[in-house]
Amino acid sequence: MGLDRLIRLVPPPATPVDAGSDWQAVTRRLGVRLPGDYRGLVEQYGWGEFCDLLRLWTPFGTNRFNGIDWQTAPAPPVSARDRERYPYPLHPAPGGLLVWGGTIDADRLCWLTGGEPQDWPVVVWSEDGRYETFAPGAAEFIEGWIGGRITSRVLAEMEPELAPWFTAARPRVHRCLHLTEGALPHAERLRVLRAALAPTADRGSWRSESGDDGQDHFATADTDWLLTYDLARPHQIRIAYPAEHSAPAWQRLHEAVELMGCRIVRVTAGNGLPVPTWDPEPGEALP
């Protein structure tokens, strides 16, 4: 089964977010029974992202960014021109699209409902109105994309040298440390930073054609901190960490920066605005 292969390929989180359990209530609310492999996906992984691209949504979310998209009223009449661009109706219209996930590029991952739920094809609905149809099974689709068996004209490909991962959606504090340059070259500073926060796992990187700009992404394996180290000058470390980790995150990063031969010039929030303290402020939004 696709879900079994996916679990072997990508370990689920210890505590899935918005995994829920009352599937009968979901069936009553949506008016359809959802596929069994999707129920397994939700129970194993919950709300979150595969490889920073594919987003799995659940029907148990209380956050406005999580939930199954569905229509509560019949869709309005569609013109012939629009029918060419939007060939499928939306649920709850018979055979309509029901969205179960998305991507960081605002594409939608859907089922084409109709017939038995286990037979619903997966449809990738791109942000610019393109469609691709794949064999049934949300878990099969995700596992196939991660494993390279499924190719798409819409979706980006996994970086082949990266081990796949799943990031559970949870509130995180976003901070950015702006640093002095220091004497060590960038590659050595990055090595020192990752060694100080070890164990870590790669999350990809990029470089400009000139090599003067770029980013290195990684995550801590034991604390679930997400980090980006910017090559741009002046360089900076960006981190997203659970609020309860505020004190150890500051301590370990401060020690790492000293080992890198740099100094912290200032600290800002993820949006670049100054913050009076490293700790999250009361009422601060934690995306």
CSV table of C-alpha atoms in Angstrom, one decimal:
chain,number,residue,atom,x,y,z
A,1,MET,CA,0.0,0.0,0.0
A,2,GLY,CA,1.1,3.5,-0.7
A,3,LEU,CA,0.7,4.6,2.9
A,4,ASP,CA,2.9,1.8,4.2
A,5,ARG,CA,5.6,2.7,1.7
A,6,LEU,CA,5.3,6.3,2.6
A,7,ILE,CA,5.7,5.6,6.3
A,8,ARG,CA,8.9,3.6,5.6
A,9,LEU,CA,10.1,6.5,3.4
A,10,VAL,CA,9.1,9.4,5.6
A,11,PRO,CA,8.8,8.8,9.4
A,12,PRO,CA,5.6,10.4,10.8
A,13,PRO,CA,5.8,12.9,13.6
A,14,ALA,CA,5.6,11.7,17.2
A,15,THR,CA,2.6,13.9,17.8
A,16,PRO,CA,0.5,14.6,14.7
A,17,VAL,CA,-1.2,18.0,14.6
A,18,ASP,CA,-5.0,18.2,14.0
A,19,ALA,CA,-5.1,14.4,13.4
A,20,GLY,CA,-8.6,14.0,14.9
A,21,SER,CA,-10.7,10.9,15.1
A,22,ASP,CA,-14.4,11.5,14.6
A,23,TRP,CA,-14.6,10.6,10.9
A,24,GLN,CA,-18.3,10.1,11.1
A,25,ALA,CA,-18.8,13.8,12.0
A,26,VAL,CA,-16.6,14.6,9.0
A,27,THR,CA,-18.8,12.5,6.7
A,28,ARG,CA,-21.9,14.2,8.0
A,29,ARG,CA,-20.3,17.6,7.5
A,30,LEU,CA,-19.0,17.0,4.0
A,31,GLY,CA,-21.7,14.7,2.8
A,32,VAL,CA,-19.2,12.1,1.5
A,33,ARG,CA,-17.1,9.4,3.0
A,34,LEU,CA,-13.4,10.2,2.5
A,35,PRO,CA,-10.9,7.6,1.2
A,36,GLY,CA,-9.4,5.2,3.7
A,37,ASP,CA,-5.8,5.9,2.7
A,38,TYR,CA,-6.4,9.6,3.4
A,39,ARG,CA,-7.8,8.8,6.8
A,40,GLY,CA,-4.6,6.9,7.5
A,41,LEU,CA,-2.5,9.8,6.2
A,42,VAL,CA,-4.2,12.2,8.6
A,43,GLU,CA,-4.0,9.9,11.6
A,44,GLN,CA,-0.3,9.2,11.0
A,45,TYR,CA,1.0,12.6,9.9
A,46,GLY,CA,-1.7,15.2,10.7
A,47,TRP,CA,-1.4,18.7,9.4
A,48,GLY,CA,1.9,19.7,7.8
A,49,GLU,CA,4.2,19.6,4.8
A,50,PHE,CA,6.1,17.0,3.0
A,51,CYS,CA,9.6,18.2,1.9
A,52,ASP,CA,8.6,21.9,2.2
A,53,LEU,CA,6.3,21.6,-0.9
A,54,LEU,CA,3.3,19.3,-0.5
A,55,ARG,CA,0.8,20.4,2.2
A,56,LEU,CA,-1.5,17.9,3.8
A,57,TRP,CA,-4.6,19.4,5.2
A,58,THR,CA,-7.0,17.7,7.7
A,59,PRO,CA,-10.7,18.0,8.3
A,60,PHE,CA,-10.1,18.6,12.0
A,61,GLY,CA,-8.3,21.9,12.0
A,62,THR,CA,-9.3,24.9,14.0
A,63,ASN,CA,-6.6,27.1,12.4
A,64,ARG,CA,-7.8,29.1,9.4
A,65,PHE,CA,-4.9,27.7,7.3
A,66,ASN,CA,-6.0,24.1,7.8
A,67,GLY,CA,-9.2,22.4,6.6
A,68,ILE,CA,-10.8,20.6,3.7
A,69,ASP,CA,-12.0,23.1,1.1
A,70,TRP,CA,-15.6,22.5,0.1
A,71,GLN,CA,-18.5,24.5,-1.2
A,72,THR,CA,-21.6,25.0,0.9
A,73,ALA,CA,-23.8,26.1,-2.0
A,74,PRO,CA,-24.3,25.0,-5.6
A,75,ALA,CA,-21.8,26.6,-8.0
A,76,PRO,CA,-23.1,29.3,-10.2
A,77,PRO,CA,-23.6,28.6,-14.0
A,78,VAL,CA,-20.3,28.4,-15.9
A,79,SER,CA,-19.9,30.0,-19.3
A,80,ALA,CA,-18.5,27.9,-22.2
A,81,ARG,CA,-15.2,29.8,-22.1
A,82,ASP,CA,-14.8,29.2,-18.3
A,83,ARG,CA,-15.8,25.5,-18.8
A,84,GLU,CA,-12.7,25.1,-20.9
A,85,ARG,CA,-10.5,26.6,-18.2
A,86,TYR,CA,-12.4,24.9,-15.3
A,87,PRO,CA,-13.5,21.6,-16.7
A,88,TYR,CA,-14.5,20.2,-13.3
A,89,PRO,CA,-17.3,21.3,-11.0
A,90,LEU,CA,-16.6,21.8,-7.3
A,91,HIS,CA,-17.9,19.6,-4.5
A,92,PRO,CA,-20.7,19.2,-3.5
A,93,ALA,CA,-21.7,19.1,-7.2
A,94,PRO,CA,-21.8,15.5,-8.4
A,95,GLY,CA,-18.3,14.4,-9.4
A,96,GLY,CA,-16.9,17.7,-8.1
A,97,LEU,CA,-13.3,18.5,-7.0
A,98,LEU,CA,-12.7,18.2,-3.3
A,99,VAL,CA,-9.4,19.7,-2.1
A,100,TRP,CA,-7.3,17.7,0.5
A,101,GLY,CA,-4.0,19.5,0.2
A,102,GLY,CA,-1.9,22.1,-1.5
A,103,THR,CA,1.6,23.3,-2.3
A,104,ILE,CA,3.7,26.3,-1.3
A,105,ASP,CA,3.1,27.6,-4.8
A,106,ALA,CA,-0.7,27.8,-4.2
A,107,ASP,CA,-1.5,24.7,-6.3
A,108,ARG,CA,-4.3,22.5,-5.0
A,109,LEU,CA,-4.3,18.7,-4.5
A,110,CYS,CA,-7.8,17.4,-5.0
A,111,TRP,CA,-9.9,14.3,-5.5
A,112,LEU,CA,-12.3,14.0,-8.4
A,113,THR,CA,-15.2,12.6,-6.5
A,114,GLY,CA,-17.7,10.2,-7.9
A,115,GLY,CA,-18.1,6.5,-7.4
A,116,GLU,CA,-16.4,4.7,-4.5
A,117,PRO,CA,-13.9,6.9,-2.5
A,118,GLN,CA,-11.1,4.5,-3.0
A,119,ASP,CA,-11.5,5.0,-6.8
A,120,TRP,CA,-11.3,8.8,-6.7
A,121,PRO,CA,-8.5,10.1,-9.0
A,122,VAL,CA,-6.0,12.7,-7.7
A,123,VAL,CA,-6.1,16.0,-9.6
A,124,VAL,CA,-3.4,18.6,-9.3
A,125,TRP,CA,-5.0,22.0,-9.9
A,126,SER,CA,-2.4,24.6,-10.5
A,127,GLU,CA,-2.6,28.2,-9.4
A,128,ASP,CA,-2.7,29.3,-13.1
A,129,GLY,CA,-5.6,26.9,-14.0
A,130,ARG,CA,-3.9,23.9,-15.3
A,131,TYR,CA,-4.9,20.3,-14.4
A,132,GLU,CA,-3.2,17.0,-14.1
A,133,THR,CA,-4.9,13.7,-13.3
A,134,PHE,CA,-3.3,10.8,-11.5
A,135,ALA,CA,-4.3,7.4,-10.3
A,136,PRO,CA,-6.4,7.2,-7.1
A,137,GLY,CA,-4.9,7.5,-3.6
A,138,ALA,CA,-3.5,10.6,-1.8
A,139,ALA,CA,-0.9,8.5,0.0
A,140,GLU,CA,0.1,6.8,-3.2
A,141,PHE,CA,0.4,10.1,-5.0
A,142,ILE,CA,2.6,11.6,-2.2
A,143,GLU,CA,4.8,8.5,-2.0
A,144,GLY,CA,5.1,8.4,-5.8
A,145,TRP,CA,6.1,12.1,-6.0
A,146,ILE,CA,8.7,11.8,-3.2
A,147,GLY,CA,10.1,8.5,-4.6
A,148,GLY,CA,10.4,10.0,-8.1
A,149,ARG,CA,7.9,7.6,-9.7
A,150,ILE,CA,5.4,10.3,-10.4
A,151,THR,CA,6.4,13.3,-12.5
A,152,SER,CA,4.3,16.4,-12.9
A,153,ARG,CA,4.4,19.4,-15.2
A,154,VAL,CA,3.0,21.5,-12.4
A,155,LEU,CA,4.8,20.4,-9.3
A,156,ALA,CA,8.5,21.0,-8.6
A,157,GLU,CA,10.7,17.9,-8.2
A,158,MET,CA,12.4,16.8,-5.0
A,159,GLU,CA,16.1,17.6,-4.8
A,160,PRO,CA,17.6,14.1,-5.4
A,161,GLU,CA,20.3,14.3,-2.9
A,162,LEU,CA,17.9,15.2,0.0
A,163,ALA,CA,16.4,12.6,2.3
A,164,PRO,CA,12.6,13.2,2.4
A,165,TRP,CA,11.0,14.7,5.5
A,166,PHE,CA,7.7,15.8,7.0
A,167,THR,CA,7.3,19.0,9.0
A,168,ALA,CA,4.3,19.1,11.4
A,169,ALA,CA,2.5,22.4,11.4
A,170,ARG,CA,2.9,23.9,14.8
A,171,PRO,CA,3.1,27.5,16.1
A,172,ARG,CA,6.7,28.7,15.9
A,173,VAL,CA,8.6,31.8,16.9
A,174,HIS,CA,10.3,33.4,13.9
A,175,ARG,CA,13.5,35.3,14.6
A,176,CYS,CA,16.4,36.6,12.5
A,177,LEU,CA,19.9,37.2,13.9
A,178,HIS,CA,21.9,39.8,11.9
A,179,LEU,CA,25.6,39.1,12.3
A,180,THR,CA,29.0,40.8,11.7
A,181,GLU,CA,31.0,39.2,8.9
A,182,GLY,CA,33.8,37.5,10.9
A,183,ALA,CA,37.1,36.2,9.5
A,184,LEU,CA,36.0,32.7,8.5
A,185,PRO,CA,34.7,31.9,5.0
A,186,HIS,CA,31.0,31.2,4.6
A,187,ALA,CA,31.4,27.5,4.1
A,188,GLU,CA,33.4,27.1,7.4
A,189,ARG,CA,30.9,29.3,9.3
A,190,LEU,CA,28.1,27.1,8.1
A,191,ARG,CA,30.0,24.0,9.1
A,192,VAL,CA,30.6,25.4,12.6
A,193,LEU,CA,26.9,26.5,12.9
A,194,ARG,CA,25.6,23.1,12.1
A,195,ALA,CA,28.1,21.3,14.3
A,196,ALA,CA,27.1,23.5,17.2
A,197,LEU,CA,23.4,22.6,16.7
A,198,ALA,CA,24.0,19.0,15.7
A,199,PRO,CA,22.4,16.7,14.8
A,200,THR,CA,20.9,18.4,11.8
A,201,ALA,CA,19.4,17.4,8.5
A,202,ASP,CA,19.6,19.1,5.1
A,203,ARG,CA,16.6,21.0,3.8
A,204,GLY,CA,18.1,22.2,0.6
A,205,SER,CA,20.1,25.2,-0.6
A,206,TRP,CA,20.5,27.6,-3.5
A,207,ARG,CA,23.2,29.9,-5.0
A,208,SER,CA,22.9,32.8,-7.4
A,209,GLU,CA,24.7,32.5,-10.7
A,210,SER,CA,27.4,34.9,-9.4
A,211,GLY,CA,27.8,32.9,-6.2
A,212,ASP,CA,27.5,36.1,-4.1
A,213,ASP,CA,24.0,35.3,-2.8
A,214,GLY,CA,22.3,32.2,-1.5
A,215,GLN,CA,20.8,30.3,1.3
A,216,ASP,CA,21.4,27.0,3.2
A,217,HIS,CA,18.4,25.4,4.9
A,218,PHE,CA,18.6,22.8,7.6
A,219,ALA,CA,16.7,21.5,10.6
A,220,THR,CA,17.7,20.3,14.0
A,221,ALA,CA,16.8,16.6,14.4
A,222,ASP,CA,16.2,16.6,18.2
A,223,THR,CA,14.5,20.0,18.7
A,224,ASP,CA,12.5,20.6,15.5
A,225,TRP,CA,14.1,24.0,14.8
A,226,LEU,CA,14.0,25.2,11.2
A,227,LEU,CA,17.0,27.3,10.1
A,228,THR,CA,18.2,29.3,7.1
A,229,TYR,CA,21.7,30.7,6.9
A,230,ASP,CA,21.9,33.5,4.4
A,231,LEU,CA,25.0,34.1,2.3
A,232,ALA,CA,24.2,37.8,1.6
A,233,ARG,CA,26.2,40.5,3.3
A,234,PRO,CA,25.7,41.3,6.0
A,235,HIS,CA,24.7,37.7,6.6
A,236,GLN,CA,22.1,36.4,9.0
A,237,ILE,CA,20.6,33.3,10.6
A,238,ARG,CA,16.9,32.8,10.5
A,239,ILE,CA,15.2,30.4,12.8
A,240,ALA,CA,11.7,29.1,13.6
A,241,TYR,CA,11.3,27.3,16.9
A,242,PRO,CA,8.5,26.2,19.2
A,243,ALA,CA,7.8,28.9,21.8
A,244,GLU,CA,8.7,26.6,24.7
A,245,HIS,CA,12.3,26.3,23.3
A,246,SER,CA,13.0,30.1,23.5
A,247,ALA,CA,15.7,29.9,26.2
A,248,PRO,CA,17.7,26.9,24.8
A,249,ALA,CA,17.4,28.3,21.2
A,250,TRP,CA,18.9,31.6,22.3
A,251,GLN,CA,21.7,30.0,24.3
A,252,ARG,CA,22.7,27.5,21.6
A,253,LEU,CA,22.6,30.1,18.8
A,254,HIS,CA,24.5,32.6,20.9
A,255,GLU,CA,27.2,30.0,21.5
A,256,ALA,CA,27.3,29.0,17.8
A,257,VAL,CA,27.7,32.6,16.7
A,258,GLU,CA,30.7,33.0,19.0
A,259,LEU,CA,32.3,29.8,17.6
A,260,MET,CA,31.7,31.2,14.1
A,261,GLY,CA,33.8,34.2,15.0
A,262,CYS,CA,30.9,36.6,14.6
A,263,ARG,CA,28.8,38.9,16.7
A,264,ILE,CA,25.0,39.5,16.9
A,265,VAL,CA,24.3,43.0,15.7
A,266,ARG,CA,20.5,42.9,16.1
A,267,VAL,CA,17.5,40.6,16.3
A,268,THR,CA,14.4,41.0,14.3
A,269,ALA,CA,11.1,39.1,13.8
A,270,GLY,CA,10.5,37.0,10.8
A,271,ASN,CA,9.0,40.0,9.0
A,272,GLY,CA,12.2,42.1,9.5
A,273,LEU,CA,10.7,44.4,12.2
A,274,PRO,CA,12.8,44.9,15.4
A,275,VAL,CA,11.7,43.0,18.5
A,276,PRO,CA,12.3,44.2,22.1
A,277,THR,CA,13.1,40.6,23.2
A,278,TRP,CA,14.1,37.3,21.9
A,279,ASP,CA,11.1,35.6,23.6
A,280,PRO,CA,7.7,35.8,21.9
A,281,GLU,CA,5.7,38.8,23.1
A,282,PRO,CA,2.2,38.4,24.5
A,283,GLY,CA,-0.3,38.3,21.6
A,284,GLU,CA,2.5,37.8,19.0
A,285,ALA,CA,1.2,35.8,16.1
A,286,LEU,CA,3.0,32.5,15.7
A,287,PRO,CA,2.5,31.2,12.2
